[in-house]
XYZ file of C-alpha atoms in Angstrom:
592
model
C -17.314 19.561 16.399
C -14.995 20.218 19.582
C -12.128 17.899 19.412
C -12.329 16.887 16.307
C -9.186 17.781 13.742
C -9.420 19.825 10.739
C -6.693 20.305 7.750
C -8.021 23.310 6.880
C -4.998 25.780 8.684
C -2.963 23.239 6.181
C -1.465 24.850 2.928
C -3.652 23.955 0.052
C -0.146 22.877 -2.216
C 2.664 21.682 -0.163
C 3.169 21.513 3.083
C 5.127 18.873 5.684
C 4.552 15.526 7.543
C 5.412 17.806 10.626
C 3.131 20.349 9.728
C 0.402 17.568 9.500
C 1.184 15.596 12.896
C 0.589 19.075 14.940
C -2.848 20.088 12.854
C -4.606 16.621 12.639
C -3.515 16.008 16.301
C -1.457 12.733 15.135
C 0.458 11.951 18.410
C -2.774 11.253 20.341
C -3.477 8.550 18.106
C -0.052 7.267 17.880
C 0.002 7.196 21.249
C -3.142 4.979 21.664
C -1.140 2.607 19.085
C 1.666 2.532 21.132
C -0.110 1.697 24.514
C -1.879 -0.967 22.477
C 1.233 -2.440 22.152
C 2.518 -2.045 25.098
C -0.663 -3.773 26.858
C -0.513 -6.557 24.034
C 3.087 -7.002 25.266
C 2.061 -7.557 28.965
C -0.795 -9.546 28.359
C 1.502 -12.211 26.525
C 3.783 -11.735 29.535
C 1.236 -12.895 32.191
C 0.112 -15.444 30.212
C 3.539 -17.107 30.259
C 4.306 -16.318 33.887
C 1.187 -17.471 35.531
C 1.347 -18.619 39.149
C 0.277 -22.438 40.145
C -3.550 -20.780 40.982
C -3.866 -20.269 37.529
C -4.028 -16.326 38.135
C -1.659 -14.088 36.138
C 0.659 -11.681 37.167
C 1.458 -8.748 34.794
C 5.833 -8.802 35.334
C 7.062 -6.989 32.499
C 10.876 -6.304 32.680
C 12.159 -3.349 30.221
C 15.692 -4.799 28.975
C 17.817 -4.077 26.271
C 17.646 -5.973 23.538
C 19.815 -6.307 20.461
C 19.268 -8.095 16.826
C 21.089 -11.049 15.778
C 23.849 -7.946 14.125
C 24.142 -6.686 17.569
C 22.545 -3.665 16.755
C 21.004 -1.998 19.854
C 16.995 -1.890 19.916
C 15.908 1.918 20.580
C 14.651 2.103 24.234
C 11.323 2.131 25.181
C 11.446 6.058 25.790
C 13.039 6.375 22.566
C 10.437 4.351 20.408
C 7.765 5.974 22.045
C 9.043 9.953 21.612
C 8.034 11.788 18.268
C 10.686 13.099 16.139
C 9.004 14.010 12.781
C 10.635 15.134 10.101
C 9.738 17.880 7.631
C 8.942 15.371 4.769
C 7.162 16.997 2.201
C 3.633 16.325 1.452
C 0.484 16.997 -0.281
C -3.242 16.342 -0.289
C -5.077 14.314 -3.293
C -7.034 15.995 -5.337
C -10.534 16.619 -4.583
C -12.113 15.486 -8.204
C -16.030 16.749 -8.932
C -15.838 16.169 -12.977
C -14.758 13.326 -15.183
C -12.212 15.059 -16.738
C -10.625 15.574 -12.968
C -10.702 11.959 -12.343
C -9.071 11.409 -16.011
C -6.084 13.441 -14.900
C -5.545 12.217 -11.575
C -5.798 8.821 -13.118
C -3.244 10.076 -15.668
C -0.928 11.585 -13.136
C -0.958 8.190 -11.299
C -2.449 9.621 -8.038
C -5.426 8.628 -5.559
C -8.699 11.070 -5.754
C -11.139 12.087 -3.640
C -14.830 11.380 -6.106
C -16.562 14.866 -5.194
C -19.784 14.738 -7.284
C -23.173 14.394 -5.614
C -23.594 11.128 -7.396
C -20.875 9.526 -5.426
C -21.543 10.845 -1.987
C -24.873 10.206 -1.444
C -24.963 6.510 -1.559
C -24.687 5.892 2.087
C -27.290 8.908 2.960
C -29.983 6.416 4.412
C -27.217 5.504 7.455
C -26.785 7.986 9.182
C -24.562 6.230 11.608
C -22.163 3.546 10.405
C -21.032 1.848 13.987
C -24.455 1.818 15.258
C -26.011 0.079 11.969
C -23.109 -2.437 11.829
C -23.772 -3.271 15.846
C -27.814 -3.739 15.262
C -27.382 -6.253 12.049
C -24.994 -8.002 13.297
C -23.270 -6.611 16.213
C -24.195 -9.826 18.735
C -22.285 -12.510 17.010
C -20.493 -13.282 13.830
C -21.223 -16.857 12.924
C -17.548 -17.497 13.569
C -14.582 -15.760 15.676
C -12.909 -13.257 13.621
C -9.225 -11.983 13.950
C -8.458 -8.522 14.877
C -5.543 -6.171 14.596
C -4.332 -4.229 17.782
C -2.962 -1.087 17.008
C 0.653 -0.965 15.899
C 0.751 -4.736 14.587
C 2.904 -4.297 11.384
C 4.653 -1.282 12.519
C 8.693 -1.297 11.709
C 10.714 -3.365 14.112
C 8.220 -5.861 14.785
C 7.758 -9.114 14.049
C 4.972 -10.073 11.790
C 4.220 -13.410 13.298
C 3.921 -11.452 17.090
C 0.612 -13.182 18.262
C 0.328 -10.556 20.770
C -0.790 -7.950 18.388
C -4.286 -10.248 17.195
C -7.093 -10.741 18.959
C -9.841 -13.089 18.529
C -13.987 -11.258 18.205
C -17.284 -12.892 18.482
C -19.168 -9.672 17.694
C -19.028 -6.004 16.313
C -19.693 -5.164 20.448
C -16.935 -7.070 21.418
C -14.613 -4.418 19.384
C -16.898 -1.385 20.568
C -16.648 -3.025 24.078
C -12.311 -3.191 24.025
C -11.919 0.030 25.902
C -7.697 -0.513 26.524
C -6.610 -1.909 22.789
C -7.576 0.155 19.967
C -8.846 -2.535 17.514
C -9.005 -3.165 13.761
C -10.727 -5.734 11.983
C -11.092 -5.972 8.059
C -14.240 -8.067 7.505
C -14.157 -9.859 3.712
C -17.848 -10.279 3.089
C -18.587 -14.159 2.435
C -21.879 -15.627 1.340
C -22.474 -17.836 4.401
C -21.260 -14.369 7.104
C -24.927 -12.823 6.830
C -23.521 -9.307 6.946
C -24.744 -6.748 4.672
C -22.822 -6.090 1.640
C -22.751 -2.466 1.839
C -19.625 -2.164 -0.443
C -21.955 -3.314 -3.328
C -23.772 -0.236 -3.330
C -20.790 2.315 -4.249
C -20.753 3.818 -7.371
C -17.662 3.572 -9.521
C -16.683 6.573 -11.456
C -15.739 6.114 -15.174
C -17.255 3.116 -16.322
C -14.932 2.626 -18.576
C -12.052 2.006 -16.884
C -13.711 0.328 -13.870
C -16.404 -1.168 -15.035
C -20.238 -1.067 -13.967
C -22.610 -1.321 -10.925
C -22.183 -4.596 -9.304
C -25.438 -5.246 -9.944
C -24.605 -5.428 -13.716
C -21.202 -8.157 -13.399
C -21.545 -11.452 -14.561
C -19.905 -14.339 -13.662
C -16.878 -15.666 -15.549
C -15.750 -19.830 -14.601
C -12.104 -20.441 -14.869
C -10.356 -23.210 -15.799
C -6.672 -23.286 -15.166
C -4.812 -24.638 -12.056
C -4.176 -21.900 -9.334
C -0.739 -20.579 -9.752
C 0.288 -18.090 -12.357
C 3.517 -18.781 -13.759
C 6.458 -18.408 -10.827
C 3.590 -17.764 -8.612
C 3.405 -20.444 -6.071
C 0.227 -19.993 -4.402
C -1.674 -23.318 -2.795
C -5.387 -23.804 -3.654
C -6.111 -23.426 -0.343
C -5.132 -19.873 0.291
C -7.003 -17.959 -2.509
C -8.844 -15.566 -1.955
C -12.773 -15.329 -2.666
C -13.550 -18.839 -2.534
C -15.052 -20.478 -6.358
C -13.045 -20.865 -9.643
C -14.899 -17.790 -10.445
C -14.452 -14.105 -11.435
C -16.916 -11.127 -11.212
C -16.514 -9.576 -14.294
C -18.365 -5.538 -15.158
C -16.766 -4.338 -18.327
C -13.220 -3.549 -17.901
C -13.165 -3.779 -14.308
C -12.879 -7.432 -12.525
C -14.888 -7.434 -8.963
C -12.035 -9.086 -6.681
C -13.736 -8.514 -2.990
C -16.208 -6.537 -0.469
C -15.271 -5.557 2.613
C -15.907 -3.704 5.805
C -13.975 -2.141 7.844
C -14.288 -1.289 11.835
C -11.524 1.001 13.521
C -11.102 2.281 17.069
C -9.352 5.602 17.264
C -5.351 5.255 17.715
C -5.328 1.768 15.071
C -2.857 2.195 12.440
C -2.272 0.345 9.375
C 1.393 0.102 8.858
C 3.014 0.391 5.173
C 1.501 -2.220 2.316
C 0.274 -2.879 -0.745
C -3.005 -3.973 -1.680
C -3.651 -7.480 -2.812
C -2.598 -7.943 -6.752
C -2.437 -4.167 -8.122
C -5.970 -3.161 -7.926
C -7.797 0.332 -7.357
C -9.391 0.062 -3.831
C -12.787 2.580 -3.820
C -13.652 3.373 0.066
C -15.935 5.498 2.222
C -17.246 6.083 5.359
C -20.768 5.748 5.485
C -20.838 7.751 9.158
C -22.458 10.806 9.968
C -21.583 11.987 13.205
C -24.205 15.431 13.701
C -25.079 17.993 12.479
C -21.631 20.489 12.838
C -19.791 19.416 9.806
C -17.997 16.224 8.914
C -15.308 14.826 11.163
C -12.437 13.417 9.730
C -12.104 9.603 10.323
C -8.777 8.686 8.449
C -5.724 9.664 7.315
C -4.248 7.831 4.334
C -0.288 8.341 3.835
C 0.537 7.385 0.589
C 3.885 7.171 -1.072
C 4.919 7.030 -5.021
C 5.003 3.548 -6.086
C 8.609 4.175 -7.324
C 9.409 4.551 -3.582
C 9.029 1.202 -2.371
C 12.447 0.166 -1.585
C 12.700 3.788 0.243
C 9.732 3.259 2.103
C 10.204 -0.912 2.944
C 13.399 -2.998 2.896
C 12.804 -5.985 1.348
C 16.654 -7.132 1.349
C 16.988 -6.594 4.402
C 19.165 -8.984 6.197
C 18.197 -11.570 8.794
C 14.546 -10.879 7.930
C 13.979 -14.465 6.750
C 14.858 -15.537 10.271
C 13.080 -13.247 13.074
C 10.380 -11.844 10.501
C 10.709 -8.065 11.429
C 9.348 -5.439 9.779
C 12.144 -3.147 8.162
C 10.700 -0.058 6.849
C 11.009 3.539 7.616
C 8.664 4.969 10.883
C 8.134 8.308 9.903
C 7.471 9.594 12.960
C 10.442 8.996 14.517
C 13.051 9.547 12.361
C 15.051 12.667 13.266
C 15.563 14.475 9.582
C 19.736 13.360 9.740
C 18.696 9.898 9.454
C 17.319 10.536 6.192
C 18.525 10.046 2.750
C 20.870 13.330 2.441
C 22.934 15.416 -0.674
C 25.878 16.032 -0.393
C 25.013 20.063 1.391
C 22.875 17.682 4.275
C 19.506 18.824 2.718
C 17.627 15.236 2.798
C 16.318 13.947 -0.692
C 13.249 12.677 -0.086
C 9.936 11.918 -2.613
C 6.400 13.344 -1.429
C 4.070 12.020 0.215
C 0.372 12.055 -0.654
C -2.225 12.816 2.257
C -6.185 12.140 1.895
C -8.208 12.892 4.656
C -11.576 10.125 4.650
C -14.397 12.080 6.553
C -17.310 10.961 7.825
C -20.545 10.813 5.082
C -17.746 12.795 2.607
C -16.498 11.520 -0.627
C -15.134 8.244 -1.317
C -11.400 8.071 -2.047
C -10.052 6.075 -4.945
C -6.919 4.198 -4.233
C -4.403 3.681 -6.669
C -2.813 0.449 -7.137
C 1.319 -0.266 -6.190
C 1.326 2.793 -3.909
C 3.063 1.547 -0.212
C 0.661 3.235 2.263
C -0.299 3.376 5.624
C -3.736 4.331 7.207
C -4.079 5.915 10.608
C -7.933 6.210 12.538
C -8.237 9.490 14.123
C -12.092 8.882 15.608
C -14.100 5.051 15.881
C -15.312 4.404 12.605
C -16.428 2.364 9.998
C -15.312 1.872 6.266
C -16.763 0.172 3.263
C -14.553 -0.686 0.393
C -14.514 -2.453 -2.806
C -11.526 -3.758 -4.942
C -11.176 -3.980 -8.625
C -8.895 -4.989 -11.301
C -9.082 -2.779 -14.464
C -8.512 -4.062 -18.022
C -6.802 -0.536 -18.373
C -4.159 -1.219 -16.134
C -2.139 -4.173 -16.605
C 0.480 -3.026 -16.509
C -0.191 -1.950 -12.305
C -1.008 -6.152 -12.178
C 2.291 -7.355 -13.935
C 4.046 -4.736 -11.881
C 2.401 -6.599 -8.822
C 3.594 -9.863 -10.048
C 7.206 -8.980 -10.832
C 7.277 -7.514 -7.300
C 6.032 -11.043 -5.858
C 8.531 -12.941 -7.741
C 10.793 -10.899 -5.096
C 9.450 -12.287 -1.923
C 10.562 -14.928 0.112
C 6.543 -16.269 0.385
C 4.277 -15.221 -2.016
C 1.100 -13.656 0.008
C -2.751 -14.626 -0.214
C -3.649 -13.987 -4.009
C -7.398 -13.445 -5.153
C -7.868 -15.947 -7.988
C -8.140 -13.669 -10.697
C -4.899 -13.298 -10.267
C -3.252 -16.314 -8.971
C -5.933 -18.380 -11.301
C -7.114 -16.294 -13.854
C -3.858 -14.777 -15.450
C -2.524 -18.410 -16.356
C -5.965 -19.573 -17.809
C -5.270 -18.577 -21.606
C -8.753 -18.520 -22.567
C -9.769 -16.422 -19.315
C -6.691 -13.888 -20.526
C -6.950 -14.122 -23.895
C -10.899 -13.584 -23.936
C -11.601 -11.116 -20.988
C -8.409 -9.197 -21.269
C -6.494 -8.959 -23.961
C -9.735 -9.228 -26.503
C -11.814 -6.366 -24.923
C -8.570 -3.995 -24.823
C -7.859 -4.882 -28.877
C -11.559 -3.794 -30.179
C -10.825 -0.283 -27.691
C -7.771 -0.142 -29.604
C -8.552 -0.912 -32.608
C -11.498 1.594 -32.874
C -9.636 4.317 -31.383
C -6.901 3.805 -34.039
C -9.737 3.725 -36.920
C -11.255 6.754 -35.865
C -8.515 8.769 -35.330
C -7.140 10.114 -32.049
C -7.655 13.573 -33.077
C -11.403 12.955 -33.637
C -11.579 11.084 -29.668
C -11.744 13.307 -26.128
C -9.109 13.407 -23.936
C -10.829 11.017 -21.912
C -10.952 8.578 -24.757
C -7.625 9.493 -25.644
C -6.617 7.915 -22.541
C -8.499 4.931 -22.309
C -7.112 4.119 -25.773
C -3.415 5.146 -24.727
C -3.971 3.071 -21.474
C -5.412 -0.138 -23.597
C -2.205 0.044 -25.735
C 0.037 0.193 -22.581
C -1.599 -2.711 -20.688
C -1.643 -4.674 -23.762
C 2.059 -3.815 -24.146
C 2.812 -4.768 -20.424
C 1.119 -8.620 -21.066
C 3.647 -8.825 -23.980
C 6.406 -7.311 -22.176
C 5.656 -9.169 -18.448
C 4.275 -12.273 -20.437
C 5.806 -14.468 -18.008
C 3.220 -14.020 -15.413
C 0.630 -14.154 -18.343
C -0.842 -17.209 -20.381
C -0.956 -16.555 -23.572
C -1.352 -18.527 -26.640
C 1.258 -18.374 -28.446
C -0.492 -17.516 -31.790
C -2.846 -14.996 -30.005
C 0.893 -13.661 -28.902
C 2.267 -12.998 -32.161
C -1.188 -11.829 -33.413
C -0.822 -9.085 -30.194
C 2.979 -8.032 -30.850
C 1.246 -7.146 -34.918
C -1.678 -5.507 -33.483
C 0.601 -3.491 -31.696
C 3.442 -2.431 -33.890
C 0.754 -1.633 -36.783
C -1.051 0.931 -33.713
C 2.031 2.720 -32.522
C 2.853 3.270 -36.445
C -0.754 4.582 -37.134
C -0.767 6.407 -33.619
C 2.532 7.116 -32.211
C 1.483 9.099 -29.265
C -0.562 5.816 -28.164
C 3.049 3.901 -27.341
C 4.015 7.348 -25.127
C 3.828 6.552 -21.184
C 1.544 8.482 -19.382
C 2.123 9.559 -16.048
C 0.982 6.238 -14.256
C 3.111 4.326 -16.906
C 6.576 6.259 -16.507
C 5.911 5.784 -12.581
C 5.372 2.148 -12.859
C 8.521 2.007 -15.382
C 10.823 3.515 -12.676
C 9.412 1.427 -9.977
C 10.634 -1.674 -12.362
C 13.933 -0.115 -12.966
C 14.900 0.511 -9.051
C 13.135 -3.245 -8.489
C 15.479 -4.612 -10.483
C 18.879 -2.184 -9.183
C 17.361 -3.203 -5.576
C 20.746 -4.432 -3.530
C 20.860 -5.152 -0.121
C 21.820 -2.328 2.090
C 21.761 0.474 -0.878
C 18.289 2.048 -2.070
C 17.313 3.296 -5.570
C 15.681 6.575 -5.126
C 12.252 7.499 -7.043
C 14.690 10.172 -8.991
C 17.136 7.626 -9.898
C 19.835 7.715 -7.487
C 21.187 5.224 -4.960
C 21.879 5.852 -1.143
C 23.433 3.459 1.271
C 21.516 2.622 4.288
C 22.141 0.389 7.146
C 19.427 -0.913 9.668
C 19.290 -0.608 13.692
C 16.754 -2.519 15.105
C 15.017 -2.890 11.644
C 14.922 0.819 11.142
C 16.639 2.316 8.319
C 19.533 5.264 8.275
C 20.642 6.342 5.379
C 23.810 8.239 4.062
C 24.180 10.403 1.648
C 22.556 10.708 -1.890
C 25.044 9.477 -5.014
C 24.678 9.145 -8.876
C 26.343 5.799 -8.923
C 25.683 2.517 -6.959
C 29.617 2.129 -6.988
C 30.011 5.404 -4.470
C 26.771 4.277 -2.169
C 28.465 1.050 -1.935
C 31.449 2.921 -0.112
C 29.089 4.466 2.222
C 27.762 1.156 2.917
C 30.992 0.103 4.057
C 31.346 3.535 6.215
C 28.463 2.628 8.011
C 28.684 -0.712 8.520
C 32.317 0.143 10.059
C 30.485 3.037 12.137
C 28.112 0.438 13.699
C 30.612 -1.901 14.859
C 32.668 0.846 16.317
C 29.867 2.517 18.161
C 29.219 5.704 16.449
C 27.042 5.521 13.421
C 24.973 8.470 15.030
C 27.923 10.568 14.965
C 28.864 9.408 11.131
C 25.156 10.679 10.343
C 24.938 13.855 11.851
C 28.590 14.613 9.909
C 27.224 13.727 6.809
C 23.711 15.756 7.586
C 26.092 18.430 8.199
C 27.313 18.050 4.515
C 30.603 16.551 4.693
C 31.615 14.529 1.974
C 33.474 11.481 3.770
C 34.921 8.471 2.257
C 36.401 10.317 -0.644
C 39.415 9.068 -0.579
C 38.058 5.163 -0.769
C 35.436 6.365 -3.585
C 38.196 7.428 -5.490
C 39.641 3.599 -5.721
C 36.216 2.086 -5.688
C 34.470 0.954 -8.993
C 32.238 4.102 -10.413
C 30.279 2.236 -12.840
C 27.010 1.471 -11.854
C 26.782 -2.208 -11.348
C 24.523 -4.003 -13.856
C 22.080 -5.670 -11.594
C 19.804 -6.129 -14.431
C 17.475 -9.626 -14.791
C-alpha cells in the first residue's frame, strides 16, 4: 500500500530508536502531534482574548518562559526539531504456539498471539472506522472527552484543558480535520455501543482465564479502599460492587479505541497491573496489512529512568517530567564514565490492521503512537498468576501524591478478605498443591510455570500483605503452605524472569531519591531537569558519587552552562573527582 510504513528493512534482533523513526516514517506523525498542540494552544488563546463582538482573534505571542527553578523552557524551534538518539531496541516476539507465549510470559515481555485462532475474530469487519461510524457514529448518548495529540507529553501540564476536547459522535472525531484526536471509549451498559472487546480470545486459559462468555459474577463486600489506598467511592472504575471473574483471570473493563493519525499516547501504566489484550479489527484492502500503531515499551525496572516521579515543583504546576525520546541529543543521556550512554532496551510492537492481537504486559511504562486513522479493541484482565505485577502496582501508588482512578477489584476487592481469601489465594493453593503432589518433574513446562507463578503470587500477598486483606489465620495457614512447597519443590521459590524484573523494579522504587535515578542494572546516575526534561550525568556504582554529580549540575545550571558540563562528561571526562573523594561512598540506605 503506497505510503504506508513497513519494519521490514528493520533488523530482525536489535536495532535503534533512530533506526525506527526513519523506517516507520515517525516524524510525520510527531509532527501532526505537535501542530495539535500548537492549534490547542491558540484556540485557548482566542478564547481568552476575544474582542467586545464576541469574535476571537487568534494572538499568540512566542515568549520565553522559565519554571519556577529558573530553568529556561526549550524554544519553540527547539521542542519541535528531532534529535533521536540511537537507543537500542527490539521487536516483541511474534508467538504462534503455547509454548511461545509461555516463554514470553516467562521472560516478562509483551507478544504478538500469531495463531489463526486469535486473528480471525474480527474477520466479519472488514473495516473498523466505518462499522464504529454506522452503529453509533451520529451520537453518543452523552459528550465524551477526547485527547488531542501530545496531551501528556513531557513538559506539559496534565491539567492543560487545551489538550481535551469534548465529542457528540464517532463523526465528530472523523470530521476534526486540524487536531489529531484520541478517545478511549470504556464500554458501559447504558452507552449502546457494541462490545466488540468481548469477542477476543485469550490465549492460555490458565493464566487468563476463559471466554467472557463463561465469567461469572462475584459481589463484594468490603468498603472501597485497599489498605493505604485512598480512593473515594465515587471514582471507581466499572460501576457495581462487582467483579467478573473467568478462572484465574478477573475481567476489569472493555474498551474501544478511535485514533487519528499523528495522536500519541505519552508514557503510563495501565490501571492496577493488569495484561491489556488489543487488536485492530481494520482491514484496509487487499495489498497487505498496514501498520496502525507503534507501541514503545520500556522494562518495568525502568520507571524512574523513563518518568520522574520526585521531581521537584511537580506538586505545584503539574508537569509532566519524563524523558522525550525524540529529542534528546544522545549526551543528555545517562553516560559511563568513556561517554558511551547506559541505557535499557526498548521493546517495539508494531499493531497492524486485521493482524494479531498484542498482549500487554503489566508495570511496563509505555507510550503508543498512531501512524494511520484507526480503531482498537481491548480488554483488561487481572491474573491470579500474577500478583505479584498487582502488589507491585500498589506499592508504586503508595508513592504518588494522588492515588489515580482504581477499578474495584482492586481498590475494593483486595481489602475484602473473603473476596481475597476465596478467589485468590484459594484457587492458587489447590494449583499448588497439586503441582507439588504430582511432582514437577512429571508436569510440562507450561505447567511448570503456572505452578512456579502460583507460588510467587502467593508469596507476593504474604510479602506485600499490606495492600492485601487477609485473615490472619488464613495468613499463617499461607506462610505453612508455603515453606512446606519450597522444601518439597525448591525450584518453585526461584524467580522467573517476570519475577526478578518486578524484584528490581521494587529495589530501585525504594533507592528512588530526588534528582538521582536507579538504573534497571543497578546503578545510580544524577540527573537534573530543564523545563521538566531530564539530563543526566554520568553512570556510578554508588548513590554517594551520583550525589556529587547532582551537585555539579545543579551548580552548572545556575551558572549557565550545564550543556557544556554534559557534552564534557559525554566526552568521558571524569569530573568532580576531587569532591567524590571527600564525599560519603556508601550507598545510602533508603530502604522502607
Amino acid at each position: 500500500m503506497a505510503g504506508v510504513p513497513s519494519l521490514g528493512a528493520l533488523p530482525q534482533t536489535q536495532f535503534t530508536l533512530h533506526q525506527l523513526f526513519e523506517q516507520a516514517q515517525l516524524e510525520a506523525c510527531m509532527k501532526l502531534s505537535d501542530d495539535s498542540v500548537e492549534l490547542a494552544q491558540r484556540i485557548a488563546a482566542a478564547e481568552a482574548d476575544k474582542h467586545a463582538d464576541g469574535m476571537g482573534v487568534l494572538q499568540v505571542q512566542v515568549e520565553d518562559a522559565t519554571d519556577k527553578a529558573g530553568n529556561l523552557f526549550p524554544p519553540v524551534d527547539q521542542a519541535r526539531s528531532f534529535m533521536v538518539p540511537d537507543w537500542p531496541c527490539q521487536m516483541v516476539p511474534a508467538c504462534a504456539t503455547a509454548e511461545a507465549m509461555v516463554e514470553a510470559l516467562d521472560a516478562g515481555v509483551p507478544f504478538l498471539a500469531t495463531a489463526p485462532e486469535f486473528t480471525e475474530q474480527f474477520a466479519d469487519i472488514p473495516d473498523g472506522l466505518a462499522y464504529m461510524q454506522r452503529v453509533r457514529g451520529h451520537d453518543f448518548r452523552q459528550p465524551r472527552i477526547a485527547f488531542r495529540g501530545g496531551w501528556g507529553r513531557p513538559a506539559s501540564s496534565m491539567l492543560d484543558h487545551t489538550m481535551l476536547k469534548m465529542v457528540n459522535s464517532v463523526q465528530d472525531i472523523m470530521d476534526e480535520q486540524e487536531l489529531a484526536l484520541n478517545i478511549q471509549i470504556f464500554h458501559r451498559p447504558e452507552d449502546g455501543l457494541p462490545v466488540l472487546p468481548a469477542r477476543l480470545n485469550w490465549p492460555l486459559p490458565d493464566m487468563f482465564g476463559g471466554a467472557t462468555s463463561q465469567a461469572e459474577t462475584v459481589q463484594l463486600d468490603a468498603p472501597i479502599a485497599g489498605p493505604g489506598l485512598h480512593n473515594k467511592a465515587d471514582e471507581a472504575l466499572s460501576g457495581r460492587d462487582e467483579v467478573q471473574q473467568s478462572g484465574s483471570g478477573v475481567i476489569l473493563d472493555n474498551a474501544t479505541r478511535i485514533s487519528r493519525r499523528g495522536a500519541v499516547t505519552w508514557w503510563h501504566l495501565d490501571d492496577c497491573g493488569e495484561y491489556v489484550y488489543q487488536a485492530q479489527p481494520v482491514l484496509l484492502g487487499p495489498n497487505g496489512l498496514p501498520i496502525t500503531k507503534l507501541f514503545v515499551y520500556a522494562p518495568v525496572e525502568a520507571y524512574e529512568l523513563i518518568t520522574q516521579d520526585q521531581r521537584k515543583g511537580s506538586e505545584e504546576d503539574s508537569m509532566v517530567a519524563a524523558v522525550d525520546p525524540f529529542r534528546c541529543p544522545s549526551h543528555w543521556l545517562p553516560k559511563d564514565r568513556s561517554g558511551q550512554p547506559v541505557l535499557p532496551t526498548f521493546y517495539i510492537a508494531a499493531l497492524e490492521a486485521g493482524g494479531p492481537p498484542l498482549m500487554s504486559a503489566p508495570n511496563m511504562p509505555h507510550m503508543v503512537i498512531t501512524i494511520q486513522d484507526c480503531v482498537m479493541v481491548e480488554q483488561r484482565r487481572l491474573s491470579l498468576m500474577c500478583m505479584d505485577e498487582v502488589a507491585y502496582f500498589a506499592e508504586r501508588v503508595r508513592r504518588w501524591r494522588d492515588p489515580p482512578v482504581l477499578y474495584k477489584a482492586f481498590s475494593q476487592g483486595m481489602s475484602d478478605a473473603v473476596y481475597v481469601g476465596q478467589r485468590i489465594i484459594m484457587p492458587l493453593l489447590r494449583r499448588l498443591r497439586a503441582a507439588v503432589m504430582a511432582g514437577l518433574d512429571t508436569l510440562s513446562p507450561s505447567e511448570r510455570l503456572f505452578a512456579q507463578r502460583a507460588y510467587l503470587s502467593l508469596q507476593a500477598l504474604v510479602k506485600y500483605r499490606r495492600n492485601f486483606a487477609i485473615a490472619p489465620e488464613l495468613l499463617r495457614s499461607l506462610k505453612q503452605h508455603l515453606t512446606d512447597a519450597a522444601a518439597a519443590a525448591p525450584t518453585l521459590a526461584q524467580q522467573d524472569g517476570r519475577g526478578q524484573h518486578l524484584e528490581a523494579a521494587q529495589q530501585n522504587m525504594r533507592q528512588a531519591a530526588s534528582g538521582v535515578t536507579c538504573l534497571p542494572n543497578g546503578q545510580f546516575v544524577a540527573y537534573i531537569h530543564v523545563a521538566a526534561r531530564p539530563r543526566w550525568g554520568t553512570v556510578r556504582d554508588n548513590l554517594g558519587r551520583a550525589k556529587v554529580d547532582q551537585k555539579l549540575l545543579q551548580d552548572a545550571v545556575k551558572a549557565g552552562n550545564l550543556e557544556a558540563l554534559l557534552l564534557q562528561m559525554a566526552s568521558g571526562e571524569d569530573l568532580g573527582a576531587a569532591d567524590a573523594a571527600a564525599a560519603e561512598a556508601e550507598e545510602d540506605d533508603l530502604f522502607d
